[in-house]
mmCIF file of C-alpha atoms and ligand atoms in Angstrom:
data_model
loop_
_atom_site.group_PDB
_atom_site.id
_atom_site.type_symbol
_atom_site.label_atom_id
_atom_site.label_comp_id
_atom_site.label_asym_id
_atom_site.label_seq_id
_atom_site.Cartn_x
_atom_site.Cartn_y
_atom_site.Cartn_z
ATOM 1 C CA UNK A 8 -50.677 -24.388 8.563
ATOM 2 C CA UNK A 9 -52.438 -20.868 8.408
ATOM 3 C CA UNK A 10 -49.234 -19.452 9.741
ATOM 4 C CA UNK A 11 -47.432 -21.046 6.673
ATOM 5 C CA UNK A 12 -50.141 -19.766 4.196
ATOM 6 C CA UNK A 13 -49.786 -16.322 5.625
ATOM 7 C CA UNK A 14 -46.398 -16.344 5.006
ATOM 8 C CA UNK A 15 -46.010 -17.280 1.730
ATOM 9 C CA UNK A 16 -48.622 -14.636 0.802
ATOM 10 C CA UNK A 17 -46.716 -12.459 2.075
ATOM 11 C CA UNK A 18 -43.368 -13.357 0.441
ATOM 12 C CA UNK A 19 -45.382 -13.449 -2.752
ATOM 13 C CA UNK A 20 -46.415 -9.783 -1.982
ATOM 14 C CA UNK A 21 -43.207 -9.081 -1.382
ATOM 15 C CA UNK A 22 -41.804 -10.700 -4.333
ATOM 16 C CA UNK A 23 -44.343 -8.660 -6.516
ATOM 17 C CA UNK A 24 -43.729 -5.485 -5.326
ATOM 18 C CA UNK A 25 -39.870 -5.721 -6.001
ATOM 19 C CA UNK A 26 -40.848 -7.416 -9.444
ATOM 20 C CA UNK A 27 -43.204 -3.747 -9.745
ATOM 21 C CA UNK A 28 -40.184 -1.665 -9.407
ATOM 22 C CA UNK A 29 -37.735 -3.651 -11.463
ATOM 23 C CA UNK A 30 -40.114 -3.424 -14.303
ATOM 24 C CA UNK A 31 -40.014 0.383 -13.831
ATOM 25 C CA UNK A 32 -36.457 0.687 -13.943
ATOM 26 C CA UNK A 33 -36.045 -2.097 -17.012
ATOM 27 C CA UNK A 34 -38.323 0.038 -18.384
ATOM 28 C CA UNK A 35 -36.991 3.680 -17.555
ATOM 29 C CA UNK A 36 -33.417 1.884 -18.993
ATOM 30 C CA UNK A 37 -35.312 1.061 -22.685
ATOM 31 C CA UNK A 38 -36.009 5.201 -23.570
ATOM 32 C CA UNK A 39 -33.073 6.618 -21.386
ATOM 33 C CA UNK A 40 -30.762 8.387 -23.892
ATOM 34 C CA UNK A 41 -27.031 7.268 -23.012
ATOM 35 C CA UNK A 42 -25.251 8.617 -26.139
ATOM 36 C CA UNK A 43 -25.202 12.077 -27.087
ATOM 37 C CA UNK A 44 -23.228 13.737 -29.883
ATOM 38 C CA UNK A 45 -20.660 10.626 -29.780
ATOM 39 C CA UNK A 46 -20.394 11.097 -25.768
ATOM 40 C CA UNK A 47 -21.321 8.154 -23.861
ATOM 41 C CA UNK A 48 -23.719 9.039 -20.850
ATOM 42 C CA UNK A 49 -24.478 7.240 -17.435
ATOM 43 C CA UNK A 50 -27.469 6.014 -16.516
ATOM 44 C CA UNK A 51 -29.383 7.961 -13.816
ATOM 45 C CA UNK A 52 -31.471 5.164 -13.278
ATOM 46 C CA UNK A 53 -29.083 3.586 -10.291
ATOM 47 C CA UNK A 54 -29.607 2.637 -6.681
ATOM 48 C CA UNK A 55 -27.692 4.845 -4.832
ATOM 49 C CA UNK A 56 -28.927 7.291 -2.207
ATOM 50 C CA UNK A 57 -27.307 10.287 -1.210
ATOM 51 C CA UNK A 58 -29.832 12.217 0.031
ATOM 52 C CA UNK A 59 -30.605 13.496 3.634
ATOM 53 C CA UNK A 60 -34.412 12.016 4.042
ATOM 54 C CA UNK A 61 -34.050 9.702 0.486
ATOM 55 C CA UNK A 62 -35.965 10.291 -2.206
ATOM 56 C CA UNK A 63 -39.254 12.696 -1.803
ATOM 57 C CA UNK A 64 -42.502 12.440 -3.384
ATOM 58 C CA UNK A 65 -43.844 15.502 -4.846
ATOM 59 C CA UNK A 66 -47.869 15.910 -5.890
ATOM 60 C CA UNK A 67 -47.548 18.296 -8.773
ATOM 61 C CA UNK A 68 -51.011 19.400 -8.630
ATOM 62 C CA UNK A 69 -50.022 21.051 -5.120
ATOM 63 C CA UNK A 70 -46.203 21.833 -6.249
ATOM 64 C CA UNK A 71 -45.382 25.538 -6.168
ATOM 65 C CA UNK A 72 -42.403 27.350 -7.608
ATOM 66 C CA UNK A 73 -41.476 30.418 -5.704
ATOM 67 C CA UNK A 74 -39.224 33.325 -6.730
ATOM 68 C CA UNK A 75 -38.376 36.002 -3.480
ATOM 69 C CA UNK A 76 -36.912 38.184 -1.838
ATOM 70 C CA UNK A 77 -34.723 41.197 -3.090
ATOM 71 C CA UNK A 78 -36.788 40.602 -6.316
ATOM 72 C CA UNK A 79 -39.410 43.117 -7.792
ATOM 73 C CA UNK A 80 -41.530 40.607 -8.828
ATOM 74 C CA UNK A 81 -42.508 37.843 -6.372
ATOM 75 C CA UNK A 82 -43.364 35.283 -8.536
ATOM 76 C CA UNK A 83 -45.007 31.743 -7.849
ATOM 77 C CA UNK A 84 -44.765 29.273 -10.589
ATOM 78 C CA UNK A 85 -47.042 25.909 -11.347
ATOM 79 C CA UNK A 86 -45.136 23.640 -12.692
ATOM 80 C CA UNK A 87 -46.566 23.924 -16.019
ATOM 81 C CA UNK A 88 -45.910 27.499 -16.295
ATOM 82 C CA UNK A 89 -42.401 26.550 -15.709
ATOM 83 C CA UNK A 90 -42.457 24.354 -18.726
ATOM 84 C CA UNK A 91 -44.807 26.558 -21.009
ATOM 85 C CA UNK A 92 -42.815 30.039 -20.033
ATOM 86 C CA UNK A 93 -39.317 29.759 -20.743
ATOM 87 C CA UNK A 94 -37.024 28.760 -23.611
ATOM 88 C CA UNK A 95 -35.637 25.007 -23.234
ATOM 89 C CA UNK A 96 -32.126 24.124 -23.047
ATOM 90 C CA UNK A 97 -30.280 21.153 -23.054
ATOM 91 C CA UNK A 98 -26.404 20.441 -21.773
ATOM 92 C CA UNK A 99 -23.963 17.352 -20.923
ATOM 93 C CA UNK A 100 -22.928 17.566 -17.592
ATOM 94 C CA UNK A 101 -20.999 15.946 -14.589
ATOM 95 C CA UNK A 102 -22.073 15.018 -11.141
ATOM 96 C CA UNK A 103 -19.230 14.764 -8.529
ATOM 97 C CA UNK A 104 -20.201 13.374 -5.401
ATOM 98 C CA UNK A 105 -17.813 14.168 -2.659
ATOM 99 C CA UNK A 106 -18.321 10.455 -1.693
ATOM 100 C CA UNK A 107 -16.948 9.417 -4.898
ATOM 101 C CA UNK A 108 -18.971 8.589 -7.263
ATOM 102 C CA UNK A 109 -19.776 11.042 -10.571
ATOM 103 C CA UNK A 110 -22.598 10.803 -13.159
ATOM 104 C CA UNK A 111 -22.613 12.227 -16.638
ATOM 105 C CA UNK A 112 -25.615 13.093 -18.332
ATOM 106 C CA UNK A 113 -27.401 14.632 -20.460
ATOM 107 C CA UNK A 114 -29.962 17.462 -18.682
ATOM 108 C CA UNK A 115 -32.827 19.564 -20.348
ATOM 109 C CA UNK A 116 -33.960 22.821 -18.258
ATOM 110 C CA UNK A 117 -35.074 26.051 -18.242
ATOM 111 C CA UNK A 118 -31.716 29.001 -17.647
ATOM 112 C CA UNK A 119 -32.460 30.636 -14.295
ATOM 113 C CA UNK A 120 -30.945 33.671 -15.478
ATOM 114 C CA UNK A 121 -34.646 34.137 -17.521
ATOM 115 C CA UNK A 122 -36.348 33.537 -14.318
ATOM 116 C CA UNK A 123 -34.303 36.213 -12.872
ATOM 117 C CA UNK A 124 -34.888 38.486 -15.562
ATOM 118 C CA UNK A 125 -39.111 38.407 -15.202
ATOM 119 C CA UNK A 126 -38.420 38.470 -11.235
ATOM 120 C CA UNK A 127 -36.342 41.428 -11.273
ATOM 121 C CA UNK A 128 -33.253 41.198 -8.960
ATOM 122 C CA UNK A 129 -32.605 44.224 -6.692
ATOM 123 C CA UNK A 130 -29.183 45.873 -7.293
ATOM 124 C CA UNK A 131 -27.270 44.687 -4.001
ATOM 125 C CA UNK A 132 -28.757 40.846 -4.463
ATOM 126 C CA UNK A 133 -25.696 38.834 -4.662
ATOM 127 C CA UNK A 134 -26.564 35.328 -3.792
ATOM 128 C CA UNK A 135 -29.591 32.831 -4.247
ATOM 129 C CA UNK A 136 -30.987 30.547 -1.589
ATOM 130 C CA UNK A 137 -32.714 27.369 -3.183
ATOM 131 C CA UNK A 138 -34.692 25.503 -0.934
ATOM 132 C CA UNK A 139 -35.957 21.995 -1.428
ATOM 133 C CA UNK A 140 -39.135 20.264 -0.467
ATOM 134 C CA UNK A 141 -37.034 17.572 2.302
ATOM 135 C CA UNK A 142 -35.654 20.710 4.042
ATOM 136 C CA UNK A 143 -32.630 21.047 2.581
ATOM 137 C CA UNK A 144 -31.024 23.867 1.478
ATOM 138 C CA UNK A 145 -27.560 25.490 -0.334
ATOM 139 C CA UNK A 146 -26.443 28.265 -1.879
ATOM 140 C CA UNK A 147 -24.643 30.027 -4.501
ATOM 141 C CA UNK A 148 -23.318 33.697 -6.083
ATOM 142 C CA UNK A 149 -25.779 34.842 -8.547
ATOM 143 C CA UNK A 150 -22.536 36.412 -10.713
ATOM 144 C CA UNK A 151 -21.884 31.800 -11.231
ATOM 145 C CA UNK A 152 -25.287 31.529 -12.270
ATOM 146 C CA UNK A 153 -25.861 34.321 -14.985
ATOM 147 C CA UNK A 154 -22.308 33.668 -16.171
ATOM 148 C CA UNK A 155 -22.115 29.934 -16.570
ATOM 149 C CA UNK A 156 -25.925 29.652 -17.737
ATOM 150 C CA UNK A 157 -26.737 27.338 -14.896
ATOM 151 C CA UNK A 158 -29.407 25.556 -15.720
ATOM 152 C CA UNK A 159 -32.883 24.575 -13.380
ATOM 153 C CA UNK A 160 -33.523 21.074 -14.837
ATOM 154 C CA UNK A 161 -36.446 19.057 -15.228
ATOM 155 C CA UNK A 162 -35.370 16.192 -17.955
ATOM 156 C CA UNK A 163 -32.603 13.925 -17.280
ATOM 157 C CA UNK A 164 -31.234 11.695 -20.448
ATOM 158 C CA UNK A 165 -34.702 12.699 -22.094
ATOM 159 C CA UNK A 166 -36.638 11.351 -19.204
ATOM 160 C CA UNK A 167 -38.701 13.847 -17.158
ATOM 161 C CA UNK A 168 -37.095 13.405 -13.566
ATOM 162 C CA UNK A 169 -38.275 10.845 -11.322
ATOM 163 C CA UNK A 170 -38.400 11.074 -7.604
ATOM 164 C CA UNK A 171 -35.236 9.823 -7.175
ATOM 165 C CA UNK A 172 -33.820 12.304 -9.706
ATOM 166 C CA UNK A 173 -35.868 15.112 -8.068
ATOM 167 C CA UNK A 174 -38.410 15.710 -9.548
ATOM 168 C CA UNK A 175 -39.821 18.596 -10.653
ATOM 169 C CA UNK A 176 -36.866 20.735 -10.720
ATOM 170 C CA UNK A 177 -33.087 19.571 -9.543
ATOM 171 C CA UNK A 178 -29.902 22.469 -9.793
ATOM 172 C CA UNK A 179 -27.760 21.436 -13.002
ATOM 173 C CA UNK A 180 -24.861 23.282 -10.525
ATOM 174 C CA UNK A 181 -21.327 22.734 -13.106
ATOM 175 C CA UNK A 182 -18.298 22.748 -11.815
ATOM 176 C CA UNK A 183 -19.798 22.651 -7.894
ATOM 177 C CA UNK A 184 -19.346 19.454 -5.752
ATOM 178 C CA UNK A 185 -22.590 17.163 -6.059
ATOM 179 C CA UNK A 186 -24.422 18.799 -2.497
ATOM 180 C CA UNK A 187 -24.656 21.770 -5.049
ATOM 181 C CA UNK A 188 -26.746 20.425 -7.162
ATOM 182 C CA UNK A 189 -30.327 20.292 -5.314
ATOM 183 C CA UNK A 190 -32.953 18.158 -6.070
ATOM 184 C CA UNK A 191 -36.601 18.948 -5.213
ATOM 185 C CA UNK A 192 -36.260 22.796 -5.471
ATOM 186 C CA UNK A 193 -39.095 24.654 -3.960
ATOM 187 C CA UNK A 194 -38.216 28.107 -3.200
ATOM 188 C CA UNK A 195 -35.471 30.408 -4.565
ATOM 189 C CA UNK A 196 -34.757 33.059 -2.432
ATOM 190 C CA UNK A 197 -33.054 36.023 -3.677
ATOM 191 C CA UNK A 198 -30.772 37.623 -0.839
ATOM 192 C CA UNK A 199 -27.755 39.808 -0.445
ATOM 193 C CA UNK A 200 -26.310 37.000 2.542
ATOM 194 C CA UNK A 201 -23.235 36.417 1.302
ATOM 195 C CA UNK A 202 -22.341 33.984 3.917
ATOM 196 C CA UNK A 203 -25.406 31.853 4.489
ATOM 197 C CA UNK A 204 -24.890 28.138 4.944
ATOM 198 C CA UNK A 205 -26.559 25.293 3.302
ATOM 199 C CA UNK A 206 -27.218 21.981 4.870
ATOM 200 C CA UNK A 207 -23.989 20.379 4.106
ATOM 201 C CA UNK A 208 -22.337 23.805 4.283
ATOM 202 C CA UNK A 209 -23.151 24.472 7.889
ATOM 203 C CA UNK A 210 -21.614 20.895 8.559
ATOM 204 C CA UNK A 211 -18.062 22.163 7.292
ATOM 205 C CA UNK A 212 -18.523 21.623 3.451
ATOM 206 C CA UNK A 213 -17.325 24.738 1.365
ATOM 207 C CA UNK A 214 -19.258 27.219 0.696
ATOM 208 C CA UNK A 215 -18.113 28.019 -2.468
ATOM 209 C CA UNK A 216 -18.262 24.181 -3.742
ATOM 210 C CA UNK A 217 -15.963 24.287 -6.670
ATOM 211 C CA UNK A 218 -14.731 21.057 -8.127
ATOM 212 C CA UNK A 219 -10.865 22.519 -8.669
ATOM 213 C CA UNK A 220 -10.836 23.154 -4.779
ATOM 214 C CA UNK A 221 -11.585 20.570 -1.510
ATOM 215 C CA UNK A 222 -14.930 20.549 -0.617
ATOM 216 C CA UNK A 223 -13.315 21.043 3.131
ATOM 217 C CA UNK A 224 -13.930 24.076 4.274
ATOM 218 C CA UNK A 225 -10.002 25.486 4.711
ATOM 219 C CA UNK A 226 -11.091 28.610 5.887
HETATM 220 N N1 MTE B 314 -33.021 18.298 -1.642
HETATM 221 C C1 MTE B 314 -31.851 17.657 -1.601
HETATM 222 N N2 MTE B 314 -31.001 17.793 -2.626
HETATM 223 C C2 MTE B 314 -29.802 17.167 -2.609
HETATM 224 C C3 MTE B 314 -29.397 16.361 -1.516
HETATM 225 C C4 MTE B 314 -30.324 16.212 -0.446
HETATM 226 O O1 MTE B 314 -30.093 15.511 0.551
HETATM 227 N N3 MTE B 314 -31.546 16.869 -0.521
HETATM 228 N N4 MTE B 314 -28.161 15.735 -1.533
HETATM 229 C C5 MTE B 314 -27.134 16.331 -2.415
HETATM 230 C C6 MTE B 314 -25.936 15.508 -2.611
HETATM 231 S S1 MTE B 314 -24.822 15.417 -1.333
HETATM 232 C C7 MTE B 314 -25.644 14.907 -3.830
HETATM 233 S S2 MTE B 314 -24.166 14.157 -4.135
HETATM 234 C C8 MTE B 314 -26.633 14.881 -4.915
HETATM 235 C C9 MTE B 314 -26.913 13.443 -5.274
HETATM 236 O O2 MTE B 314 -27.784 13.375 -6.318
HETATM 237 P P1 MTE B 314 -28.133 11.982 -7.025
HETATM 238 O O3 MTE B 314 -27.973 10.897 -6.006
HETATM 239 O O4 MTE B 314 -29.515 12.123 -7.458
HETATM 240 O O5 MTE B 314 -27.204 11.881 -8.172
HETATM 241 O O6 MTE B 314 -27.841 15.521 -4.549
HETATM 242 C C10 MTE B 314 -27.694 16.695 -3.788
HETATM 243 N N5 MTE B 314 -28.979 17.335 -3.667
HETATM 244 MO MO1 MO B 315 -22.996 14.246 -2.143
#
C-alpha cells in the first residue's frame, strides 16, 4: 500500500514538473516575435539539442566577458556593461545545422567589431577564438567579422536568450554552418593562429564553415 502511495507521489511530481516547463514554453511562445517586416520567423522555442554537454546554466552575477590576447586593451565585461556599453542592433538571420535542420530568426546584439575597436587589435591579429562556458570552442577570420557586421547576440525573437538559446551571449555567425554559431560565449581570444581548430573543426568539420561550401573538410 505505502509502496503504491509512494509511487503515485512520485508520478504526480513528475507530472508537475513537466506541467512547470510546458507552462514556460506556452508562455515563452505568447511574447516570441515570429513576424518581422512581412518575414515569417521560426520559433526558437523547440526541443531539439545539438549541443555537446546540452544546454548550460549560466549565474550572471558570476558571468564574465573576456576580451584577449593580441589586444591592447584586455578587457573583462559584466554582463550589464555589455548591454549598457554598446549600440544595439537587430538582424533576420538563418541557422543551418549540418544535421539538417535551419532556424530563422530575428536576433538583437551588440557588433563585435565595437568591441574590437575599445580592445584594440594588434596589427598581425587575424583570427578570433570564442570560447564557451561547456568547453567548446570555434573560430573565425576577423576580416568576416568586421566586414559582414557579425553580430554577438543576446535577444532572440525579442526574448532575452534562454539557456537553451545560450544565454548570455550566442555568435549570430551568417553565412557559416550552425557549429559556427556558439552559444554560451565566455572568452574571445584575439590571435594571429590562422589554423586553430574548434571542437567540431578538429573532428574534420571545415574550418572555414561557409554555407556555399561542404562543411567536410576537402582539404
Ligand atoms: N557552446 C556551444 N555552442 C554551440 C554548440 C555546442 O555544443 N556548444 N553546438 C553548435 C551546433 S553544432 C549548432 S547546430 C548550434 C545549435 O544551436 P541551437 O540548437 O540552439 O539552434 O549551436 C552551436 N553552438
Ligand atoms: Mo550543428
Amino acid at each position: 500500500m505505502h509502496k503504491i502511495i509512494l509511487i503515485s507521489m512520485m508520478s504526480i511530481l513528475i507530472l508537475a514538473s513537466g506541467c512547470a516547463t510546458h507552462e514556460r514554453i506556452r508562455e515563452l511562445q505568447s511574447v516570441e516575435i515570429r513576424e518581422y517586416e512581412g518575414e515569417d520567423l521560426s520559433s526558437f522555442i523547440e526541443f531539439r539539442d545539438t549541443s555537446i554537454k546540452g544546454p548550460q546554466r549560466i549565474d550572471i552575477l558570476d558571468y564574465e566577458l573576456k576580451v584577449f590576447g593580441m589586444v591592447s586593451n584586455t578587457r573583462n565585461y559584466t554582463y550589464e556593461e555589455v548591454l549598457d556599453n554598446y549600440q544595439k542592433y537587430q538582424k533576420v538571420v538563418k541557422i543551418y545545422c549540418v544535421e539538417g535542420w535551419t532556424s530563422k530568426n530575428l536576433w538583437e546584439g551588440i557588433l563585435l567589431k565595437d568591441i574590437f575597436n575599445e580592445a584594440g587589435l594588434a596589427p598581425k591579429a587575424s583570427t578570433v577564438i570564442f570560447h564557451a562556458y561547456d568547453g567548446y570552442t570555434t573560430s573565425l577570420p576577423i576580416d568576416y567579422i568586421i566586414k559582414n557586421d557579425i553580430l554577438l547576440g543576446y535577444k532572440i525573437n525579442g526574448i532575452t536568450l534562454t539557456p537553451g538559446a545560450g544565454y548570455p551571449f550566442t555568435l549570430v555567425a551568417e553565412d557559416k554552418w550552425g557549429y559556427k554559431w556558439i552559444k554560451w560565449v565566455t572568452k574571445i581570444e584575439i590571435s594571429d593562429d590562422e589554423d586553430y581548430r574548434g571542437y567540431w573543426e578538429s573532428r574534420g568539420y571545415s574550418n572555414i564553415g561557409d554555407l556555399n561550401k561542404s562543411f567536410y573538410d576537402l582539404s
